Amino acid sequence: MNKNFIRFSAILALVTSCGYAQEKKDSIQVNQLQEVVISDTKFAQSKEKSGKVITKISVEELQKKSGQSLATILSSVAGVEINGNQSANGKNLGYYIRGGKNQQVLILIDGNPVTDASGISFEFDLRLLPIDQVESIEIMKGAASTLYGTGAATAVINITLKKSGNKALQANAYINIGSNNTATNRKYNGQDLNQGFSVNGTVKKINYLASLNSTETDGMSQIAEPTPNSNYDTDRFSRINYMSKVGCKATKRLSLDFFANYDKVNNDYDFPFDNTGNDDTNLNKSKTEQFRFGFSPKYKYANGEFILNSSFSKIQREYQEFDSYTFGIDYSMYQAKSVNVDAFNKYKFSDKLYLVAGANYQFHDMKTATPYSSLAEESTKFNMIDPYFTGVYTSEFGLNINAGGRLNVHSQYGNQLVYNVNPSFNFGKEIPVKVLASLSTAFITPSLYQLYSEYGTATLTPEKNTTIESGFEVAILRKKLTFNVVGFYREQNNSIGFDATYHYTNIEGLNKAKGVETGFNYVLSHKVNLNANYTFTQVDEALNRLIPKQKVNGSIDMSATKRLFFNVNYQYVDGRQDAFFDGNTYATVYTKLGSYQLVNALVKYELVKARLSVFGTVTNIFNEDFVENIGYSTRGRNFKLGLNLIL
């Protein structure tokens, strides 16, 4: 146990004792509002009646994490590891949840699934999305293909973007600037700049929002320095995001919502196949452009509600890469288009029983042009049509049941049936305990690249997942103390890998992951709040890459006055196994990464009530030098200052 952990424990003990003193003095009762979640039924319902432990990061919680990236915030959630969140901004991200990887995590934005259909893993790149445009986040772990289809094998991350306010006109402007150093650098000249503004409002039946965000970072090389203070080229990251929403309350029952988003990222990167520090050049550049728009009408009637979520997206990635063999420049392009239409209806048979039934249509195509091959969109496309249903029963005596099924009809490989059964039981106010259990299945469709590229195999079939989980949630001391524990067991078979001819193939055999996730929240007083979580994950060797066996997160929120707020947070990440391709021996080398601990702090002050606030952060306070991913740089101690103005 090193000095960082001892220091954090001392801080925690001090604040706890202060909190008890304040609690005794104030003798206040915490009246928490009944939290509402949507991820496990697609419709709003009380979290108490949900059969899942769903983590919801509200707009208030996001404000307490000012200056952090979306990936860093997600990585503080129990059971979630976003590898790359502590590296240079342009570093690709890995999503590791319950022993799964990127292709097993489904990301939704305002209820619409998002993906890059030209990517090998069919995943969405979280680097495209600035946290400043996010209103709230829900994370539901476990297999959820019954409601959400392909990709929802280990988790669904449901991101809600900001909405319009009730005033006719409201504006918001913000700017923050900070350093972007490794543990061996000492440059504090504003290498990390983030700024933006938005206007929104409601005029009679029309609501609107328009937002612009710009991010620029420099000062770090993606790959690790071979020696301290060496003159390695830094890798610039630049991002711009436009977001617009328009809504109309057509009638008392019918609302119409439209959105359009444009995101662009320019990024310097280092040679992707040999991340051992042997190549660092500013000749490697990438540009990603994404355009999304959609339409979502909602109609409420006497016994239910009907929603249609529809979206279209086009994403294009371009790469300029230095060829170390020819000493020339290679150019590559990947483009994909996706259409999603999800129509679903909630019908209430009674106050205790309702049915969610719907159908989801998806279409994806891609085209590529590289120095080695080209793929035309006419021959690289598929579609899916998925009818599904979920029944929800909530009783007066505490029993809740959520069960359903989905049939995936795929144009390439045929049909896939999945199901879920999720009972839970609330013991009531006198015994404030909820117990839960679930059995659910999921599937991962092969990507277009895995089916149709020069390495593809058109006869691939989906990867299959089965997850069993059980646990409990407790809320005591007038809901000041909440605690939950969930244990899970997941089986994964029919995985997709490479064969001896370097083609994608379905791998026979079963791989397993199991673990425990816990969460803890204690409201000591209206001024002090403690949060902590612990995750234990154990996986078979085939899944064991960049997954920490143990992970701890803890934070202390302190409101010294109505305008002054402090936060201190701590993270421990256990040792992980990593692998890299050695460009000298042409072999894959496995290595064990050491554990690391981070302590961060934030102070926020409201200069003008509800109008103007400023904040300052210090991350990696003790400047710990650690490895997050073999061969890549990580951030050391860094500072950031920010200002937010509401008009």
XYZ file of N, CA and C in Angstrom, residues 318-508:
573
model
N -10.196 9.349 -43.117
C -9.107 9.449 -44.080
C -7.780 9.402 -43.332
N -6.821 8.682 -43.895
C -5.518 8.505 -43.252
C -4.406 8.855 -44.233
N -3.439 9.623 -43.724
C -2.189 9.876 -44.421
C -1.091 9.249 -43.573
N -0.409 8.248 -44.109
C 0.516 7.459 -43.295
C 1.878 7.327 -43.965
N 2.916 7.546 -43.186
C 4.287 7.396 -43.678
C 4.628 5.916 -43.813
N 5.102 5.519 -44.986
C 5.492 4.139 -45.252
C 6.993 4.006 -45.008
N 7.368 3.276 -43.945
C 8.776 3.171 -43.567
C 9.577 2.282 -44.522
N 8.898 1.553 -45.412
C 9.607 0.710 -46.384
C 9.910 1.479 -47.666
N 8.955 2.260 -48.159
C 9.158 3.013 -49.395
C 9.550 4.462 -49.136
N 9.430 4.899 -47.853
C 9.681 6.283 -47.460
C 8.764 7.250 -48.219
N 7.591 6.752 -48.560
C 6.581 7.580 -49.208
C 5.374 7.747 -48.300
N 4.332 8.369 -48.823
C 3.103 8.610 -48.082
C 1.982 7.771 -48.688
N 1.305 6.984 -47.855
C 0.153 6.196 -48.285
C -1.129 6.896 -47.846
N -2.171 6.774 -48.673
C -3.462 7.378 -48.371
C -4.534 6.287 -48.341
N -5.407 6.382 -47.334
C -6.499 5.421 -47.201
C -7.782 6.165 -46.865
N -8.921 5.589 -47.289
C -10.222 6.186 -47.015
C -11.218 5.080 -46.666
N -12.010 5.317 -45.609
C -13.081 4.402 -45.202
C -14.354 5.233 -45.051
N -15.424 4.786 -45.688
C -16.685 5.520 -45.617
C -17.828 4.552 -45.330
N -18.772 4.989 -44.511
C -19.906 4.136 -44.158
C -21.163 4.973 -44.030
N -22.288 4.361 -44.378
C -23.600 4.972 -44.182
C -24.478 3.992 -43.402
N -25.275 4.542 -42.503
C -26.162 3.717 -41.676
C -27.526 4.376 -41.566
N -28.565 3.550 -41.612
C -29.939 4.000 -41.410
C -30.536 3.173 -40.283
N -31.177 3.831 -39.340
C -31.830 3.142 -38.235
C -33.248 3.671 -38.063
N -34.225 2.769 -38.027
C -35.615 3.124 -37.764
C -36.140 2.165 -36.701
N -36.525 2.717 -35.557
C -37.003 1.905 -34.438
C -38.378 2.425 -34.026
N -39.409 1.636 -34.289
C -40.786 2.010 -33.936
C -41.253 1.107 -32.810
N -41.666 1.703 -31.675
C -42.078 0.875 -30.541
C -43.212 1.540 -29.781
N -44.000 0.711 -29.150
C -45.229 1.149 -28.506
C -45.329 0.565 -27.102
N -45.753 1.402 -26.170
C -46.029 0.950 -24.808
C -47.539 0.957 -24.600
N -48.086 -0.207 -24.255
C -49.526 -0.302 -24.013
C -49.760 -0.775 -22.585
N -50.507 0.014 -21.819
C -50.811 -0.306 -20.421
C -52.132 -1.069 -20.340
N -52.025 -2.328 -19.909
C -53.239 -3.103 -19.655
C -53.855 -2.700 -18.318
N -52.972 -2.309 -17.385
C -53.393 -1.824 -16.074
C -52.224 -1.071 -15.469
N -52.399 -0.567 -14.252
C -51.301 0.119 -13.580
C -50.155 -0.831 -13.245
N -50.427 -2.133 -13.278
C -49.422 -3.123 -12.892
C -48.778 -3.829 -14.086
N -49.404 -3.750 -15.245
C -48.920 -4.551 -16.374
C -48.916 -3.713 -17.644
N -47.774 -3.709 -18.336
C -47.741 -3.084 -19.656
C -46.798 -3.849 -20.576
N -46.983 -3.647 -21.883
C -46.223 -4.355 -22.899
C -45.545 -3.351 -23.816
N -44.249 -3.558 -24.048
C -43.503 -2.774 -25.031
C -43.261 -3.676 -26.235
N -43.757 -3.267 -27.391
C -43.580 -4.056 -28.612
C -43.113 -3.137 -29.724
N -42.199 -3.633 -30.548
C -41.674 -2.782 -31.603
C -40.978 -3.571 -32.691
N -40.469 -2.830 -33.659
C -39.686 -3.406 -34.751
C -38.578 -2.424 -35.107
N -37.407 -2.971 -35.342
C -36.222 -2.156 -35.623
C -35.662 -2.544 -36.988
N -35.423 -1.531 -37.823
C -34.814 -1.757 -39.136
C -33.470 -1.050 -39.176
N -32.444 -1.759 -39.635
C -31.125 -1.163 -39.798
C -30.558 -1.516 -41.165
N -29.906 -0.538 -41.773
C -29.204 -0.748 -43.043
C -27.806 -0.154 -42.913
N -26.802 -0.878 -43.377
C -25.413 -0.412 -43.315
C -24.700 -0.742 -44.623
N -23.874 0.191 -45.085
C -22.969 -0.129 -46.192
C -21.643 0.574 -45.966
N -20.632 0.190 -46.721
C -19.310 0.788 -46.575
C -18.580 0.734 -47.907
N -17.571 1.600 -48.041
C -16.636 1.501 -49.153
C -15.271 1.944 -48.656
N -14.236 1.399 -49.247
C -12.870 1.715 -48.835
C -11.990 1.900 -50.062
N -10.905 2.631 -49.871
C -9.876 2.780 -50.893
C -8.544 2.901 -50.169
N -7.721 1.867 -50.240
C -6.419 1.840 -49.586
C -5.357 1.450 -50.607
N -4.070 1.572 -50.262
C -3.026 1.147 -51.201
C -3.072 -0.343 -51.510
N -3.812 -1.111 -50.713
C -3.789 -2.565 -50.865
C -5.077 -3.133 -51.453
N -6.201 -2.418 -51.302
C -7.468 -2.952 -51.803
C -8.512 -1.852 -51.824
N -9.606 -2.136 -52.525
C -10.752 -1.229 -52.558
C -12.026 -2.049 -52.475
N -13.012 -1.514 -51.765
C -14.302 -2.170 -51.639
C -15.383 -1.197 -52.067
N -16.299 -1.649 -52.926
C -17.397 -0.811 -53.395
C -18.622 -1.041 -52.535
N -19.396 0.027 -52.288
C -20.554 -0.082 -51.411
C -21.639 -0.987 -51.983
N -21.648 -1.191 -53.314
C -22.660 -2.062 -53.907
C -22.540 -3.498 -53.428
N -21.339 -3.915 -53.062
C -21.119 -5.309 -52.656
C -20.831 -5.457 -51.173
N -20.832 -4.363 -50.423
C -20.533 -4.438 -48.990
C -21.651 -3.771 -48.206
N -22.755 -4.467 -48.061
C -23.906 -3.927 -47.343
C -24.742 -5.066 -46.788
N -25.485 -4.772 -45.732
C -26.495 -5.699 -45.237
C -27.567 -4.926 -44.497
N -28.674 -5.606 -44.198
C -29.745 -4.983 -43.435
C -30.294 -5.968 -42.422
N -30.981 -5.444 -41.424
C -31.588 -6.240 -40.364
C -32.995 -5.731 -40.087
N -33.906 -6.646 -39.838
C -35.254 -6.311 -39.397
C -35.539 -7.131 -38.141
N -35.800 -6.450 -37.028
C -35.935 -7.114 -35.731
C -37.274 -6.790 -35.075
N -38.236 -7.703 -35.065
C -39.400 -7.522 -34.193
C -39.046 -7.937 -32.761
N -39.589 -7.231 -31.757
C -39.266 -7.546 -30.372
C -40.411 -7.150 -29.456
N -40.387 -7.700 -28.242
C -41.385 -7.327 -27.241
C -40.779 -7.488 -25.851
N -41.289 -6.716 -24.909
C -40.925 -6.823 -23.498
C -42.169 -6.575 -22.659
N -42.461 -7.495 -21.768
C -43.567 -7.324 -20.840
C -43.064 -6.941 -19.466
N -43.739 -5.989 -18.809
C -43.326 -5.514 -17.497
C -44.509 -5.620 -16.533
N -44.268 -6.311 -15.421
C -45.286 -6.466 -14.376
C -44.732 -5.901 -13.077
N -45.476 -4.995 -12.449
C -45.083 -4.427 -11.155
C -46.248 -4.600 -10.186
N -46.000 -5.268 -9.068
C -47.063 -5.567 -8.110
C -47.039 -4.596 -6.943
N -48.101 -4.580 -6.171
C -48.173 -3.750 -4.975
C -47.343 -4.325 -3.836
N -47.132 -5.641 -3.832
C -46.395 -6.268 -2.736
C -44.895 -6.366 -3.002
N -44.405 -5.794 -4.132
C -42.966 -5.682 -4.335
C -42.371 -6.473 -5.467
N -43.124 -7.417 -6.049
C -42.576 -8.241 -7.132
C -42.636 -7.484 -8.453
N -41.514 -7.469 -9.162
C -41.440 -6.872 -10.497
C -40.827 -7.886 -11.453
N -41.386 -7.987 -12.644
C -40.873 -8.928 -13.641
C -40.762 -8.212 -14.977
N -39.592 -8.342 -15.591
C -39.344 -7.809 -16.929
C -38.869 -8.982 -17.788
N -39.612 -9.316 -18.848
C -39.249 -10.458 -19.689
C -39.620 -10.162 -21.133
N -38.807 -10.673 -22.060
C -39.101 -10.420 -23.465
C -38.239 -11.224 -24.402
N -38.443 -10.996 -25.704
C -37.692 -11.702 -26.727
C -37.547 -10.854 -27.974
N -36.609 -11.247 -28.835
C -36.337 -10.520 -30.081
C -35.886 -11.503 -31.150
N -36.377 -11.316 -32.370
C -35.952 -12.125 -33.514
C -35.204 -11.221 -34.473
N -33.912 -11.495 -34.665
C -33.098 -10.735 -35.607
C -33.118 -11.448 -36.963
N -33.631 -10.763 -37.975
C -33.676 -11.305 -39.342
C -32.644 -10.535 -40.158
N -31.546 -11.195 -40.485
C -30.384 -10.567 -41.113
C -30.279 -10.995 -42.571
N -29.977 -10.048 -43.445
C -29.926 -10.350 -44.876
C -28.771 -11.269 -45.245
N -27.754 -11.368 -44.371
C -26.590 -12.170 -44.714
C -26.595 -13.548 -44.070
N -26.849 -13.642 -42.767
C -26.659 -14.928 -42.099
C -27.939 -15.572 -41.585
N -29.107 -14.959 -41.782
C -30.345 -15.610 -41.352
C -30.883 -15.033 -40.062
N -31.440 -15.895 -39.217
C -32.190 -15.453 -38.046
C -31.445 -15.731 -36.746
N -31.726 -14.888 -35.754
C -31.130 -15.050 -34.431
C -32.181 -14.680 -33.391
N -32.433 -15.586 -32.436
C -33.438 -15.356 -31.394
C -32.748 -15.124 -30.060
N -33.135 -14.059 -29.356
C -32.597 -13.781 -28.025
C -33.761 -13.516 -27.075
N -33.472 -13.610 -25.775
C -34.521 -13.432 -24.779
C -33.915 -12.920 -23.480
N -34.785 -12.444 -22.581
C -34.344 -12.083 -21.242
C -35.467 -12.317 -20.242
N -35.091 -12.678 -19.015
C -36.009 -12.821 -17.889
C -35.360 -12.113 -16.711
N -36.058 -11.127 -16.138
C -35.436 -10.272 -15.129
C -36.426 -9.980 -13.995
N -36.503 -10.878 -12.988
C -37.359 -10.605 -11.840
C -36.616 -9.812 -10.760
N -37.360 -9.042 -9.984
C -36.795 -8.339 -8.834
C -37.874 -8.221 -7.773
N -37.437 -7.929 -6.543
C -38.404 -7.839 -5.441
C -37.985 -6.748 -4.474
N -38.902 -5.818 -4.203
C -38.707 -4.770 -3.209
C -39.411 -5.161 -1.915
N -38.689 -5.179 -0.804
C -39.271 -5.595 0.466
C -40.086 -4.491 1.134
N -39.978 -3.255 0.650
C -40.798 -2.187 1.202
C -40.017 -1.231 2.064
N -40.734 -0.251 2.638
C -40.091 0.803 3.402
C -39.469 0.298 4.695
N -40.110 -0.677 5.351
C -39.582 -1.169 6.621
C -38.309 -1.980 6.424
N -38.219 -2.676 5.292
C -36.998 -3.405 4.938
C -36.564 -2.878 3.569
N -35.808 -1.779 3.516
C -35.512 -1.099 2.249
C -34.456 -1.825 1.416
N -34.821 -3.011 0.955
C -33.895 -3.843 0.185
C -34.580 -4.281 -1.103
N -33.858 -4.188 -2.194
C -34.319 -4.735 -3.470
C -33.367 -5.836 -3.901
N -33.891 -7.019 -4.182
C -33.082 -8.116 -4.715
C -33.455 -8.297 -6.180
N -32.493 -8.722 -6.968
C -32.725 -8.835 -8.407
C -31.944 -10.001 -8.983
N -32.399 -10.470 -10.120
C -31.720 -11.531 -10.852
C -32.104 -11.419 -12.318
N -31.290 -11.942 -13.208
C -31.639 -11.921 -14.625
C -30.893 -13.014 -15.371
N -31.529 -13.487 -16.410
C -30.929 -14.396 -17.387
C -31.208 -13.779 -18.749
N -30.164 -13.459 -19.494
C -30.358 -12.787 -20.776
C -29.320 -13.246 -21.788
N -29.698 -13.172 -23.051
C -28.801 -13.559 -24.135
C -28.596 -12.381 -25.073
N -27.534 -12.448 -25.862
C -27.201 -11.359 -26.780
C -26.428 -11.926 -27.958
N -26.328 -11.111 -29.005
C -25.580 -11.539 -30.179
C -24.796 -10.362 -30.746
N -23.691 -10.674 -31.423
C -22.848 -9.681 -32.076
C -22.768 -10.051 -33.556
N -23.288 -9.193 -34.422
C -23.219 -9.505 -35.844
C -21.796 -9.305 -36.361
N -21.357 -10.127 -37.296
C -20.079 -9.839 -37.958
C -20.166 -8.485 -38.657
N -19.070 -7.757 -38.659
C -19.056 -6.447 -39.300
C -18.936 -6.605 -40.814
N -19.223 -5.513 -41.529
C -19.058 -5.530 -42.980
C -17.618 -5.840 -43.366
N -16.678 -5.301 -42.602
C -15.263 -5.567 -42.883
C -14.944 -7.042 -42.706
N -15.477 -7.653 -41.650
C -15.214 -9.068 -41.399
C -15.886 -9.971 -42.425
N -16.962 -9.489 -43.030
C -17.659 -10.286 -44.036
C -17.086 -10.110 -45.437
N -16.724 -8.858 -45.814
C -16.502 -8.567 -47.229
C -15.119 -8.046 -47.584
N -14.269 -7.745 -46.620
C -12.933 -7.251 -46.962
C -12.088 -8.384 -47.533
N -10.850 -8.042 -47.914
C -9.949 -9.072 -48.438
C -9.624 -10.136 -47.397
N -9.897 -9.824 -46.119
C -9.716 -10.810 -45.054
C -11.045 -11.426 -44.619
N -12.126 -11.047 -45.290
C -13.456 -11.424 -44.845
C -13.878 -12.824 -45.235
N -14.929 -13.295 -44.545
C -15.533 -14.600 -44.816
C -17.047 -14.414 -44.794
N -17.683 -14.597 -45.944
C -19.111 -14.290 -46.078
C -20.005 -15.243 -45.302
N -19.462 -16.371 -44.828
C -20.282 -17.360 -44.115
C -20.201 -17.214 -42.601
N -19.617 -16.125 -42.114
C -19.541 -15.930 -40.667
C -20.936 -15.857 -40.051
N -21.046 -16.321 -38.816
C -22.294 -16.234 -38.062
C -22.056 -15.426 -36.788
N -23.113 -14.970 -36.120
C -22.933 -14.073 -34.974
C -22.260 -14.739 -33.778
N -21.536 -13.919 -33.036
C -21.069 -14.341 -31.720
C -22.263 -14.352 -30.770
N -22.318 -15.332 -29.868
C -23.439 -15.470 -28.940
C -22.963 -15.277 -27.503
N -23.793 -14.623 -26.698
C -23.485 -14.360 -25.298
C -24.671 -14.735 -24.420
N -24.360 -15.270 -23.251
C -25.366 -15.527 -22.229
C -24.854 -14.962 -20.911
N -25.696 -14.190 -20.223
C -25.303 -13.560 -18.965
C -26.311 -13.893 -17.875
N -25.791 -14.311 -16.732
C -26.600 -14.505 -15.527
C -26.091 -13.526 -14.483
N -26.998 -12.823 -13.823
C -26.575 -11.919 -12.763
C -27.589 -11.929 -11.631
N -27.106 -11.604 -10.461
C -27.981 -11.475 -9.296
C -27.332 -10.504 -8.325
N -28.166 -9.899 -7.482
C -27.616 -8.942 -6.532
C -28.698 -8.305 -5.693
N -28.300 -7.241 -5.008
C -29.251 -6.532 -4.165
C -28.866 -5.064 -4.070
N -29.838 -4.257 -3.676
C -29.631 -2.828 -3.478
C -30.322 -2.426 -2.178
N -29.618 -1.650 -1.345
C -30.112 -1.258 -0.026
C -30.120 0.261 0.072
N -31.186 0.823 0.638
C -31.259 2.259 0.905
C -31.750 2.440 2.336
N -30.870 2.874 3.231
C -31.207 2.994 4.649
C -30.889 4.397 5.148
N -31.151 4.624 6.440
C -30.919 5.927 7.072
C -31.620 7.029 6.285
N -32.924 6.815 6.060
C -33.728 7.776 5.299
C -33.135 8.030 3.921
N -32.625 6.963 3.316
C -32.034 6.979 1.975
C -30.746 7.789 1.893
N -30.140 8.073 3.036
C -28.841 8.739 3.012
C -27.731 7.774 2.597
N -27.907 6.494 2.919
C -26.910 5.480 2.595
C -27.514 4.488 1.615
N -26.932 4.386 0.440
C -27.343 3.386 -0.540
C -26.140 2.525 -0.884
N -26.412 1.258 -1.080
C -25.346 0.289 -1.319
C -25.895 -0.799 -2.221
N -25.126 -1.201 -3.244
C -25.568 -2.285 -4.121
C -24.423 -3.222 -4.450
N -24.760 -4.472 -4.669
C -23.806 -5.506 -5.053
C -24.452 -6.343 -6.154
N -23.730 -6.560 -7.237
C -24.213 -7.400 -8.334
C -23.092 -8.351 -8.727
N -23.411 -9.642 -8.775
C -22.485 -10.634 -9.286
C -22.942 -11.097 -10.659
N -22.009 -11.331 -11.565
C -22.383 -11.743 -12.917
C -21.518 -12.909 -13.392
N -22.088 -13.661 -14.317
C -21.372 -14.745 -14.996
C -21.765 -14.680 -16.464
N -20.772 -14.584 -17.351
C -21.042 -14.435 -18.779
C -20.308 -15.497 -19.584
N -21.018 -16.094 -20.534
C -20.428 -17.049 -21.467
C -20.461 -16.461 -22.874
N -19.363 -16.635 -23.576
C -19.213 -16.104 -24.933
C -18.745 -17.231 -25.837
N -19.488 -17.496 -26.898
C -19.041 -18.525 -27.841
C -19.262 -18.070 -29.274
N -18.711 -18.837 -30.193
C -18.778 -18.517 -31.618
C -18.084 -17.198 -31.925
N -17.035 -16.883 -31.144
C -16.312 -15.625 -31.337
C -15.664 -15.578 -32.713
N -15.370 -14.363 -33.166
C -14.757 -14.176 -34.480
C -13.281 -13.868 -34.304
N -12.438 -14.625 -35.006
C -10.999 -14.426 -34.959
C -10.374 -14.742 -36.301
N -9.033 -14.850 -36.338
C -8.294 -15.144 -37.563
C -7.964 -16.630 -37.637
N -7.956 -17.167 -38.873
C -7.470 -18.530 -39.064
C -6.052 -18.482 -39.630
N -5.517 -19.644 -39.988
C -4.127 -19.724 -40.449
C -3.920 -19.030 -41.788
N -5.005 -18.805 -42.543
C -4.893 -18.131 -43.836
C -5.143 -16.627 -43.723
N -5.179 -16.106 -42.502
C -5.410 -14.687 -42.235
C -6.772 -14.215 -42.751
N -7.771 -15.052 -42.513
C -9.151 -14.685 -42.798
C -9.963 -14.806 -41.510
N -11.006 -13.974 -41.421
C -11.873 -14.043 -40.247
C -12.652 -15.346 -40.244
N -12.788 -15.915 -39.041
C -13.490 -17.183 -38.900
C -14.166 -17.242 -37.541
N -15.188 -18.074 -37.425
C -15.797 -18.332 -36.126
C -14.959 -19.341 -35.357
N -14.587 -18.975 -34.124
C -13.719 -19.817 -33.305
C -14.583 -20.695 -32.405
N -14.378 -21.986 -32.499
C -15.116 -22.901 -31.640
C -14.597 -22.801 -30.210
